[in-house]
Amino acid sequence: MVTTTLINWAFPHLIIPQSNGEGHREMDSLEGLGKNKKVTRTCDFEMPLHYPRYTKEDYAKMEEWKVDLLLSQYGLDHVIKGTSLDDKRKFAMGAFLWPDQL
């Protein structure tokens, strides 16, 4: 009884993402019992599920392309565009290392 009630309440509120092939995702809302509404997101940012496990020494030796890739995976590439490799490394250390690791 409780499970049936929960499913009946939750199902119309589900949001199902679908890619439209143009870099946007459309969301089909099942709210309204069968009356699907389309909502388009323009942001493609997706946070990785893992946290970088590099040490301070790893960042100090990391090549520029790798620092750029790491920061872009977390949506931080716009912050460091046009800066030196040393500044990129320092930014990555500040963003991903805990204070006791600095």
PDB file of N, CA and C in Angstrom:
ATOM      1  N   MET A   1       0.825  -1.194   0.000  1.00  0.00           N
ATOM      2  CA  MET A   1       0.000   0.000   0.000  1.00  0.00           C
ATOM      3  C   MET A   1       0.872   1.262   0.000  1.00  0.00           C
ATOM      4  N   VAL A   2       1.821   1.322   0.924  1.00  0.00           N
ATOM      5  CA  VAL A   2       2.690   2.497   1.004  1.00  0.00           C
ATOM      6  C   VAL A   2       3.536   2.614  -0.264  1.00  0.00           C
ATOM      7  N   THR A   3       4.064   1.497  -0.754  1.00  0.00           N
ATOM      8  CA  THR A   3       4.877   1.510  -1.970  1.00  0.00           C
ATOM      9  C   THR A   3       4.067   1.988  -3.168  1.00  0.00           C
ATOM     10  N   THR A   4       2.849   1.516  -3.305  1.00  0.00           N
ATOM     11  CA  THR A   4       1.987   1.930  -4.409  1.00  0.00           C
ATOM     12  C   THR A   4       1.701   3.419  -4.337  1.00  0.00           C
ATOM     13  N   THR A   5       1.437   3.925  -3.160  1.00  0.00           N
ATOM     14  CA  THR A   5       1.174   5.354  -2.981  1.00  0.00           C
ATOM     15  C   THR A   5       2.410   6.171  -3.339  1.00  0.00           C
ATOM     16  N   LEU A   6       3.576   5.712  -2.902  1.00  0.00           N
ATOM     17  CA  LEU A   6       4.816   6.419  -3.198  1.00  0.00           C
ATOM     18  C   LEU A   6       5.090   6.443  -4.699  1.00  0.00           C
ATOM     19  N   ILE A   7       4.906   5.321  -5.369  1.00  0.00           N
ATOM     20  CA  ILE A   7       5.119   5.255  -6.818  1.00  0.00           C
ATOM     21  C   ILE A   7       4.121   6.142  -7.548  1.00  0.00           C
ATOM     22  N   ASN A   8       2.882   6.126  -7.144  1.00  0.00           N
ATOM     23  CA  ASN A   8       1.864   6.971  -7.779  1.00  0.00           C
ATOM     24  C   ASN A   8       2.181   8.449  -7.598  1.00  0.00           C
ATOM     25  N   TRP A   9       2.779   8.818  -6.484  1.00  0.00           N
ATOM     26  CA  TRP A   9       3.132  10.215  -6.257  1.00  0.00           C
ATOM     27  C   TRP A   9       4.407  10.578  -7.023  1.00  0.00           C
ATOM     28  N   ALA A  10       5.423   9.704  -7.000  1.00  0.00           N
ATOM     29  CA  ALA A  10       6.736  10.030  -7.554  1.00  0.00           C
ATOM     30  C   ALA A  10       6.777   9.993  -9.072  1.00  0.00           C
ATOM     31  N   PHE A  11       6.089   9.065  -9.706  1.00  0.00           N
ATOM     32  CA  PHE A  11       6.203   8.881 -11.150  1.00  0.00           C
ATOM     33  C   PHE A  11       5.886  10.135 -11.960  1.00  0.00           C
ATOM     34  N   PRO A  12       4.822  10.867 -11.673  1.00  0.00           N
ATOM     35  CA  PRO A  12       4.553  12.076 -12.469  1.00  0.00           C
ATOM     36  C   PRO A  12       5.584  13.179 -12.281  1.00  0.00           C
ATOM     37  N   HIS A  13       6.402  13.089 -11.237  1.00  0.00           N
ATOM     38  CA  HIS A  13       7.374  14.135 -10.954  1.00  0.00           C
ATOM     39  C   HIS A  13       8.767  13.813 -11.481  1.00  0.00           C
ATOM     40  N   LEU A  14       8.927  12.674 -12.135  1.00  0.00           N
ATOM     41  CA  LEU A  14      10.227  12.292 -12.678  1.00  0.00           C
ATOM     42  C   LEU A  14      10.628  13.206 -13.825  1.00  0.00           C
ATOM     43  N   ILE A  15      11.913  13.438 -13.933  1.00  0.00           N
ATOM     44  CA  ILE A  15      12.453  14.202 -15.058  1.00  0.00           C
ATOM     45  C   ILE A  15      13.461  13.304 -15.749  1.00  0.00           C
ATOM     46  N   ILE A  16      13.291  13.096 -17.041  1.00  0.00           N
ATOM     47  CA  ILE A  16      14.127  12.179 -17.798  1.00  0.00           C
ATOM     48  C   ILE A  16      14.948  12.970 -18.807  1.00  0.00           C
ATOM     49  N   PRO A  17      16.306  13.034 -18.633  1.00  0.00           N
ATOM     50  CA  PRO A  17      17.125  13.785 -19.587  1.00  0.00           C
ATOM     51  C   PRO A  17      17.302  13.030 -20.897  1.00  0.00           C
ATOM     52  N   GLN A  18      17.267  13.780 -22.013  1.00  0.00           N
ATOM     53  CA  GLN A  18      17.516  13.212 -23.334  1.00  0.00           C
ATOM     54  C   GLN A  18      18.362  14.197 -24.119  1.00  0.00           C
ATOM     55  N   SER A  19      19.387  13.695 -24.793  1.00  0.00           N
ATOM     56  CA  SER A  19      20.226  14.558 -25.607  1.00  0.00           C
ATOM     57  C   SER A  19      19.538  14.804 -26.943  1.00  0.00           C
ATOM     58  N   ASN A  20      19.581  16.057 -27.405  1.00  0.00           N
ATOM     59  CA  ASN A  20      18.981  16.361 -28.704  1.00  0.00           C
ATOM     60  C   ASN A  20      20.038  16.421 -29.805  1.00  0.00           C
ATOM     61  N   GLY A  21      21.288  16.047 -29.492  1.00  0.00           N
ATOM     62  CA  GLY A  21      22.342  15.992 -30.497  1.00  0.00           C
ATOM     63  C   GLY A  21      22.980  17.328 -30.810  1.00  0.00           C
ATOM     64  N   GLU A  22      22.574  18.404 -30.187  1.00  0.00           N
ATOM     65  CA  GLU A  22      23.125  19.726 -30.465  1.00  0.00           C
ATOM     66  C   GLU A  22      23.846  20.302 -29.256  1.00  0.00           C
ATOM     67  N   GLY A  23      24.248  19.467 -28.320  1.00  0.00           N
ATOM     68  CA  GLY A  23      24.935  19.963 -27.143  1.00  0.00           C
ATOM     69  C   GLY A  23      23.993  20.406 -26.044  1.00  0.00           C
ATOM     70  N   HIS A  24      22.703  20.291 -26.263  1.00  0.00           N
ATOM     71  CA  HIS A  24      21.722  20.650 -25.246  1.00  0.00           C
ATOM     72  C   HIS A  24      21.028  19.381 -24.783  1.00  0.00           C
ATOM     73  N   ARG A  25      20.457  19.443 -23.618  1.00  0.00           N
ATOM     74  CA  ARG A  25      19.674  18.315 -23.141  1.00  0.00           C
ATOM     75  C   ARG A  25      18.243  18.781 -22.966  1.00  0.00           C
ATOM     76  N   GLU A  26      17.326  17.976 -23.436  1.00  0.00           N
ATOM     77  CA  GLU A  26      15.916  18.278 -23.246  1.00  0.00           C
ATOM     78  C   GLU A  26      15.407  17.437 -22.097  1.00  0.00           C
ATOM     79  N   MET A  27      14.562  18.014 -21.286  1.00  0.00           N
ATOM     80  CA  MET A  27      14.008  17.308 -20.153  1.00  0.00           C
ATOM     81  C   MET A  27      12.530  17.060 -20.416  1.00  0.00           C
ATOM     82  N   ASP A  28      12.146  15.809 -20.359  1.00  0.00           N
ATOM     83  CA  ASP A  28      10.733  15.465 -20.469  1.00  0.00           C
ATOM     84  C   ASP A  28      10.168  15.395 -19.068  1.00  0.00           C
ATOM     85  N   SER A  29       9.232  16.240 -18.772  1.00  0.00           N
ATOM     86  CA  SER A  29       8.581  16.211 -17.474  1.00  0.00           C
ATOM     87  C   SER A  29       7.327  15.374 -17.585  1.00  0.00           C
ATOM     88  N   LEU A  30       7.195  14.419 -16.691  1.00  0.00           N
ATOM     89  CA  LEU A  30       6.014  13.572 -16.698  1.00  0.00           C
ATOM     90  C   LEU A  30       4.916  14.158 -15.824  1.00  0.00           C
ATOM     91  N   GLU A  31       5.167  15.323 -15.275  1.00  0.00           N
ATOM     92  CA  GLU A  31       4.173  15.966 -14.429  1.00  0.00           C
ATOM     93  C   GLU A  31       2.958  16.319 -15.283  1.00  0.00           C
ATOM     94  N   GLY A  32       1.819  16.103 -14.797  1.00  0.00           N
ATOM     95  CA  GLY A  32       0.599  16.383 -15.535  1.00  0.00           C
ATOM     96  C   GLY A  32       0.013  15.132 -16.145  1.00  0.00           C
ATOM     97  N   LEU A  33       0.487  13.976 -15.703  1.00  0.00           N
ATOM     98  CA  LEU A  33      -0.061  12.686 -16.115  1.00  0.00           C
ATOM     99  C   LEU A  33      -0.184  12.546 -17.630  1.00  0.00           C
ATOM    100  N   GLY A  34       0.947  12.495 -18.300  1.00  0.00           N
ATOM    101  CA  GLY A  34       0.948  12.218 -19.728  1.00  0.00           C
ATOM    102  C   GLY A  34       1.125  13.444 -20.596  1.00  0.00           C
ATOM    103  N   LYS A  35       1.049  14.619 -20.039  1.00  0.00           N
ATOM    104  CA  LYS A  35       1.239  15.841 -20.820  1.00  0.00           C
ATOM    105  C   LYS A  35       2.707  16.239 -20.707  1.00  0.00           C
ATOM    106  N   ASN A  36       3.515  15.752 -21.617  1.00  0.00           N
ATOM    107  CA  ASN A  36       4.959  16.023 -21.567  1.00  0.00           C
ATOM    108  C   ASN A  36       5.248  17.465 -21.944  1.00  0.00           C
ATOM    109  N   LYS A  37       6.140  18.076 -21.187  1.00  0.00           N
ATOM    110  CA  LYS A  37       6.581  19.436 -21.456  1.00  0.00           C
ATOM    111  C   LYS A  37       8.081  19.373 -21.703  1.00  0.00           C
ATOM    112  N   LYS A  38       8.571  20.106 -22.688  1.00  0.00           N
ATOM    113  CA  LYS A  38       9.997  20.121 -23.007  1.00  0.00           C
ATOM    114  C   LYS A  38      10.644  21.348 -22.376  1.00  0.00           C
ATOM    115  N   VAL A  39      11.771  21.131 -21.697  1.00  0.00           N
ATOM    116  CA  VAL A  39      12.563  22.205 -21.129  1.00  0.00           C
ATOM    117  C   VAL A  39      13.985  21.988 -21.624  1.00  0.00           C
ATOM    118  N   THR A  40      14.606  23.005 -22.201  1.00  0.00           N
ATOM    119  CA  THR A  40      15.946  22.862 -22.752  1.00  0.00           C
ATOM    120  C   THR A  40      16.957  23.521 -21.828  1.00  0.00           C
ATOM    121  N   ARG A  41      18.016  22.766 -21.495  1.00  0.00           N
ATOM    122  CA  ARG A  41      19.133  23.312 -20.732  1.00  0.00           C
ATOM    123  C   ARG A  41      20.206  23.737 -21.719  1.00  0.00           C
ATOM    124  N   THR A  42      20.889  24.835 -21.447  1.00  0.00           N
ATOM    125  CA  THR A  42      21.969  25.266 -22.328  1.00  0.00           C
ATOM    126  C   THR A  42      23.335  24.997 -21.720  1.00  0.00           C
ATOM    127  N   CYS A  43      23.395  24.568 -20.500  1.00  0.00           N
ATOM    128  CA  CYS A  43      24.664  24.296 -19.824  1.00  0.00           C
ATOM    129  C   CYS A  43      25.025  22.825 -19.974  1.00  0.00           C
ATOM    130  N   ASP A  44      26.247  22.548 -20.430  1.00  0.00           N
ATOM    131  CA  ASP A  44      26.705  21.173 -20.573  1.00  0.00           C
ATOM    132  C   ASP A  44      27.660  20.766 -19.463  1.00  0.00           C
ATOM    133  N   PHE A  45      27.765  21.563 -18.413  1.00  0.00           N
ATOM    134  CA  PHE A  45      28.680  21.253 -17.323  1.00  0.00           C
ATOM    135  C   PHE A  45      28.198  20.034 -16.557  1.00  0.00           C
ATOM    136  N   GLU A  46      29.091  19.072 -16.385  1.00  0.00           N
ATOM    137  CA  GLU A  46      28.795  17.887 -15.599  1.00  0.00           C
ATOM    138  C   GLU A  46      29.963  17.646 -14.657  1.00  0.00           C
ATOM    139  N   MET A  47      29.690  17.621 -13.368  1.00  0.00           N
ATOM    140  CA  MET A  47      30.734  17.398 -12.373  1.00  0.00           C
ATOM    141  C   MET A  47      31.151  15.930 -12.374  1.00  0.00           C
ATOM    142  N   PRO A  48      32.452  15.657 -12.502  1.00  0.00           N
ATOM    143  CA  PRO A  48      32.896  14.261 -12.406  1.00  0.00           C
ATOM    144  C   PRO A  48      32.572  13.687 -11.031  1.00  0.00           C
ATOM    145  N   LEU A  49      32.373  12.393 -10.964  1.00  0.00           N
ATOM    146  CA  LEU A  49      32.031  11.749  -9.706  1.00  0.00           C
ATOM    147  C   LEU A  49      33.243  11.533  -8.811  1.00  0.00           C
ATOM    148  N   HIS A  50      34.421  11.603  -9.371  1.00  0.00           N
ATOM    149  CA  HIS A  50      35.625  11.389  -8.575  1.00  0.00           C
ATOM    150  C   HIS A  50      36.258  12.725  -8.203  1.00  0.00           C
ATOM    151  N   TYR A  51      37.073  12.710  -7.173  1.00  0.00           N
ATOM    152  CA  TYR A  51      37.823  13.879  -6.748  1.00  0.00           C
ATOM    153  C   TYR A  51      39.280  13.602  -7.101  1.00  0.00           C
ATOM    154  N   PRO A  52      39.991  14.551  -7.689  1.00  0.00           N
ATOM    155  CA  PRO A  52      41.378  14.282  -8.078  1.00  0.00           C
ATOM    156  C   PRO A  52      42.221  13.855  -6.871  1.00  0.00           C
ATOM    157  N   ARG A  53      43.045  12.851  -7.067  1.00  0.00           N
ATOM    158  CA  ARG A  53      43.877  12.346  -5.974  1.00  0.00           C
ATOM    159  C   ARG A  53      45.351  12.626  -6.237  1.00  0.00           C
ATOM    160  N   TYR A  54      45.644  13.825  -6.630  1.00  0.00           N
ATOM    161  CA  TYR A  54      47.028  14.204  -6.872  1.00  0.00           C
ATOM    162  C   TYR A  54      47.602  14.853  -5.617  1.00  0.00           C
ATOM    163  N   THR A  55      48.902  14.724  -5.442  1.00  0.00           N
ATOM    164  CA  THR A  55      49.582  15.381  -4.328  1.00  0.00           C
ATOM    165  C   THR A  55      50.131  16.725  -4.808  1.00  0.00           C
ATOM    166  N   LYS A  56      50.637  17.496  -3.871  1.00  0.00           N
ATOM    167  CA  LYS A  56      51.234  18.782  -4.219  1.00  0.00           C
ATOM    168  C   LYS A  56      52.399  18.580  -5.191  1.00  0.00           C
ATOM    169  N   GLU A  57      53.166  17.531  -4.981  1.00  0.00           N
ATOM    170  CA  GLU A  57      54.299  17.230  -5.860  1.00  0.00           C
ATOM    171  C   GLU A  57      53.815  16.858  -7.266  1.00  0.00           C
ATOM    172  N   ASP A  58      52.694  16.136  -7.339  1.00  0.00           N
ATOM    173  CA  ASP A  58      52.124  15.784  -8.650  1.00  0.00           C
ATOM    174  C   ASP A  58      51.734  17.037  -9.428  1.00  0.00           C
ATOM    175  N   TYR A  59      51.079  17.980  -8.742  1.00  0.00           N
ATOM    176  CA  TYR A  59      50.684  19.224  -9.409  1.00  0.00           C
ATOM    177  C   TYR A  59      51.913  20.023  -9.835  1.00  0.00           C
ATOM    178  N   ALA A  60      52.954  20.039  -9.011  1.00  0.00           N
ATOM    179  CA  ALA A  60      54.166  20.805  -9.323  1.00  0.00           C
ATOM    180  C   ALA A  60      54.867  20.276 -10.572  1.00  0.00           C
ATOM    181  N   LYS A  61      54.729  18.970 -10.854  1.00  0.00           N
ATOM    182  CA  LYS A  61      55.375  18.365 -12.022  1.00  0.00           C
ATOM    183  C   LYS A  61      54.421  18.185 -13.204  1.00  0.00           C
ATOM    184  N   MET A  62      53.147  18.466 -13.013  1.00  0.00           N
ATOM    185  CA  MET A  62      52.131  18.179 -14.031  1.00  0.00           C
ATOM    186  C   MET A  62      52.336  19.035 -15.287  1.00  0.00           C
ATOM    187  N   GLU A  63      52.192  18.398 -16.443  1.00  0.00           N
ATOM    188  CA  GLU A  63      52.318  19.103 -17.717  1.00  0.00           C
ATOM    189  C   GLU A  63      51.108  20.004 -17.935  1.00  0.00           C
ATOM    190  N   GLU A  64      51.298  21.033 -18.751  1.00  0.00           N
ATOM    191  CA  GLU A  64      50.250  22.036 -18.946  1.00  0.00           C
ATOM    192  C   GLU A  64      48.964  21.440 -19.518  1.00  0.00           C
ATOM    193  N   TRP A  65      49.081  20.550 -20.492  1.00  0.00           N
ATOM    194  CA  TRP A  65      47.882  19.974 -21.104  1.00  0.00           C
ATOM    195  C   TRP A  65      47.070  19.184 -20.077  1.00  0.00           C
ATOM    196  N   LYS A  66      47.777  18.559 -19.133  1.00  0.00           N
ATOM    197  CA  LYS A  66      47.085  17.761 -18.120  1.00  0.00           C
ATOM    198  C   LYS A  66      46.371  18.663 -17.106  1.00  0.00           C
ATOM    199  N   VAL A  67      47.015  19.764 -16.734  1.00  0.00           N
ATOM    200  CA  VAL A  67      46.371  20.728 -15.831  1.00  0.00           C
ATOM    201  C   VAL A  67      45.141  21.317 -16.511  1.00  0.00           C
ATOM    202  N   ASP A  68      45.287  21.690 -17.792  1.00  0.00           N
ATOM    203  CA  ASP A  68      44.158  22.242 -18.547  1.00  0.00           C
ATOM    204  C   ASP A  68      43.000  21.253 -18.617  1.00  0.00           C
ATOM    205  N   LEU A  69      43.311  19.995 -18.888  1.00  0.00           N
ATOM    206  CA  LEU A  69      42.275  18.967 -18.976  1.00  0.00           C
ATOM    207  C   LEU A  69      41.570  18.773 -17.635  1.00  0.00           C
ATOM    208  N   LEU A  70      42.345  18.709 -16.566  1.00  0.00           N
ATOM    209  CA  LEU A  70      41.773  18.524 -15.231  1.00  0.00           C
ATOM    210  C   LEU A  70      40.826  19.669 -14.875  1.00  0.00           C
ATOM    211  N   LEU A  71      41.272  20.894 -15.099  1.00  0.00           N
ATOM    212  CA  LEU A  71      40.440  22.049 -14.761  1.00  0.00           C
ATOM    213  C   LEU A  71      39.207  22.133 -15.655  1.00  0.00           C
ATOM    214  N   SER A  72      39.336  21.748 -16.915  1.00  0.00           N
ATOM    215  CA  SER A  72      38.168  21.783 -17.801  1.00  0.00           C
ATOM    216  C   SER A  72      37.141  20.723 -17.408  1.00  0.00           C
ATOM    217  N   GLN A  73      37.595  19.584 -16.874  1.00  0.00           N
ATOM    218  CA  GLN A  73      36.661  18.550 -16.423  1.00  0.00           C
ATOM    219  C   GLN A  73      35.785  19.045 -15.278  1.00  0.00           C
ATOM    220  N   TYR A  74      36.293  19.984 -14.498  1.00  0.00           N
ATOM    221  CA  TYR A  74      35.544  20.529 -13.373  1.00  0.00           C
ATOM    222  C   TYR A  74      34.937  21.895 -13.693  1.00  0.00           C
ATOM    223  N   GLY A  75      34.965  22.288 -14.958  1.00  0.00           N
ATOM    224  CA  GLY A  75      34.352  23.545 -15.364  1.00  0.00           C
ATOM    225  C   GLY A  75      35.124  24.771 -14.936  1.00  0.00           C
ATOM    226  N   LEU A  76      36.413  24.627 -14.686  1.00  0.00           N
ATOM    227  CA  LEU A  76      37.230  25.739 -14.206  1.00  0.00           C
ATOM    228  C   LEU A  76      38.196  26.269 -15.255  1.00  0.00           C
ATOM    229  N   ASP A  77      38.079  25.806 -16.489  1.00  0.00           N
ATOM    230  CA  ASP A  77      39.022  26.222 -17.532  1.00  0.00           C
ATOM    231  C   ASP A  77      38.894  27.699 -17.877  1.00  0.00           C
ATOM    232  N   HIS A  78      37.719  28.282 -17.746  1.00  0.00           N
ATOM    233  CA  HIS A  78      37.537  29.701 -18.061  1.00  0.00           C
ATOM    234  C   HIS A  78      38.275  30.596 -17.066  1.00  0.00           C
ATOM    235  N   VAL A  79      38.526  30.105 -15.871  1.00  0.00           N
ATOM    236  CA  VAL A  79      39.189  30.898 -14.835  1.00  0.00           C
ATOM    237  C   VAL A  79      40.671  31.083 -15.138  1.00  0.00           C
ATOM    238  N   ILE A  80      41.283  30.102 -15.779  1.00  0.00           N
ATOM    239  CA  ILE A  80      42.731  30.105 -15.954  1.00  0.00           C
ATOM    240  C   ILE A  80      43.174  30.370 -17.387  1.00  0.00           C
ATOM    241  N   LYS A  81      42.253  30.719 -18.274  1.00  0.00           N
ATOM    242  CA  LYS A  81      42.633  30.987 -19.669  1.00  0.00           C
ATOM    243  C   LYS A  81      43.607  32.157 -19.736  1.00  0.00           C
ATOM    244  N   GLY A  82      44.676  31.959 -20.497  1.00  0.00           N
ATOM    245  CA  GLY A  82      45.645  33.033 -20.698  1.00  0.00           C
ATOM    246  C   GLY A  82      46.630  33.213 -19.562  1.00  0.00           C
ATOM    247  N   THR A  83      46.634  32.326 -18.577  1.00  0.00           N
ATOM    248  CA  THR A  83      47.578  32.455 -17.469  1.00  0.00           C
ATOM    249  C   THR A  83      48.759  31.516 -17.685  1.00  0.00           C
ATOM    250  N   SER A  84      49.797  31.719 -16.910  1.00  0.00           N
ATOM    251  CA  SER A  84      51.004  30.899 -17.040  1.00  0.00           C
ATOM    252  C   SER A  84      50.776  29.510 -16.443  1.00  0.00           C
ATOM    253  N   LEU A  85      51.652  28.594 -16.789  1.00  0.00           N
ATOM    254  CA  LEU A  85      51.566  27.229 -16.267  1.00  0.00           C
ATOM    255  C   LEU A  85      51.691  27.230 -14.747  1.00  0.00           C
ATOM    256  N   ASP A  86      52.575  28.069 -14.219  1.00  0.00           N
ATOM    257  CA  ASP A  86      52.753  28.148 -12.770  1.00  0.00           C
ATOM    258  C   ASP A  86      51.462  28.592 -12.078  1.00  0.00           C
ATOM    259  N   ASP A  87      50.781  29.587 -12.661  1.00  0.00           N
ATOM    260  CA  ASP A  87      49.510  30.055 -12.093  1.00  0.00           C
ATOM    261  C   ASP A  87      48.431  28.979 -12.173  1.00  0.00           C
ATOM    262  N   LYS A  88      48.411  28.230 -13.270  1.00  0.00           N
ATOM    263  CA  LYS A  88      47.440  27.139 -13.415  1.00  0.00           C
ATOM    264  C   LYS A  88      47.672  26.068 -12.357  1.00  0.00           C
ATOM    265  N   ARG A  89      48.939  25.731 -12.144  1.00  0.00           N
ATOM    266  CA  ARG A  89      49.269  24.730 -11.127  1.00  0.00           C
ATOM    267  C   ARG A  89      48.857  25.207  -9.738  1.00  0.00           C
ATOM    268  N   LYS A  90      49.158  26.469  -9.422  1.00  0.00           N
ATOM    269  CA  LYS A  90      48.784  27.018  -8.116  1.00  0.00           C
ATOM    270  C   LYS A  90      47.269  27.021  -7.938  1.00  0.00           C
ATOM    271  N   PHE A  91      46.542  27.371  -8.995  1.00  0.00           N
ATOM    272  CA  PHE A  91      45.084  27.371  -8.917  1.00  0.00           C
ATOM    273  C   PHE A  91      44.557  25.961  -8.670  1.00  0.00           C
ATOM    274  N   ALA A  92      45.106  24.975  -9.389  1.00  0.00           N
ATOM    275  CA  ALA A  92      44.677  23.583  -9.212  1.00  0.00           C
ATOM    276  C   ALA A  92      44.968  23.100  -7.794  1.00  0.00           C
ATOM    277  N   MET A  93      46.125  23.463  -7.258  1.00  0.00           N
ATOM    278  CA  MET A  93      46.453  23.073  -5.884  1.00  0.00           C
ATOM    279  C   MET A  93      45.467  23.685  -4.900  1.00  0.00           C
ATOM    280  N   GLY A  94      45.152  24.956  -5.097  1.00  0.00           N
ATOM    281  CA  GLY A  94      44.204  25.620  -4.208  1.00  0.00           C
ATOM    282  C   GLY A  94      42.798  25.065  -4.318  1.00  0.00           C
ATOM    283  N   ALA A  95      42.445  24.605  -5.515  1.00  0.00           N
ATOM    284  CA  ALA A  95      41.093  24.092  -5.729  1.00  0.00           C
ATOM    285  C   ALA A  95      40.917  22.662  -5.234  1.00  0.00           C
ATOM    286  N   PHE A  96      41.956  21.830  -5.352  1.00  0.00           N
ATOM    287  CA  PHE A  96      41.784  20.401  -5.111  1.00  0.00           C
ATOM    288  C   PHE A  96      42.531  19.836  -3.911  1.00  0.00           C
ATOM    289  N   LEU A  97      43.438  20.590  -3.316  1.00  0.00           N
ATOM    290  CA  LEU A  97      44.157  20.077  -2.153  1.00  0.00           C
ATOM    291  C   LEU A  97      43.536  20.610  -0.872  1.00  0.00           C
ATOM    292  N   TRP A  98      43.515  19.775   0.146  1.00  0.00           N
ATOM    293  CA  TRP A  98      43.036  20.203   1.458  1.00  0.00           C
ATOM    294  C   TRP A  98      44.105  21.091   2.092  1.00  0.00           C
ATOM    295  N   PRO A  99      43.718  21.987   3.020  1.00  0.00           N
ATOM    296  CA  PRO A  99      44.697  22.912   3.617  1.00  0.00           C
ATOM    297  C   PRO A  99      45.917  22.218   4.232  1.00  0.00           C
ATOM    298  N   ASP A 100      45.734  21.047   4.818  1.00  0.00           N
ATOM    299  CA  ASP A 100      46.885  20.365   5.422  1.00  0.00           C
ATOM    300  C   ASP A 100      47.806  19.737   4.378  1.00  0.00           C
ATOM    301  N   GLN A 101      47.391  19.718   3.114  1.00  0.00           N
ATOM    302  CA  GLN A 101      48.227  19.182   2.040  1.00  0.00           C
ATOM    303  C   GLN A 101      49.026  20.270   1.331  1.00  0.00           C
ATOM    304  N   LEU A 102      48.707  21.531   1.594  1.00  0.00           N
ATOM    305  CA  LEU A 102      49.394  22.640   0.912  1.00  0.00           C
ATOM    306  C   LEU A 102      50.741  22.918   1.469  1.00  0.00           C
TER     307      LEU A 102
END
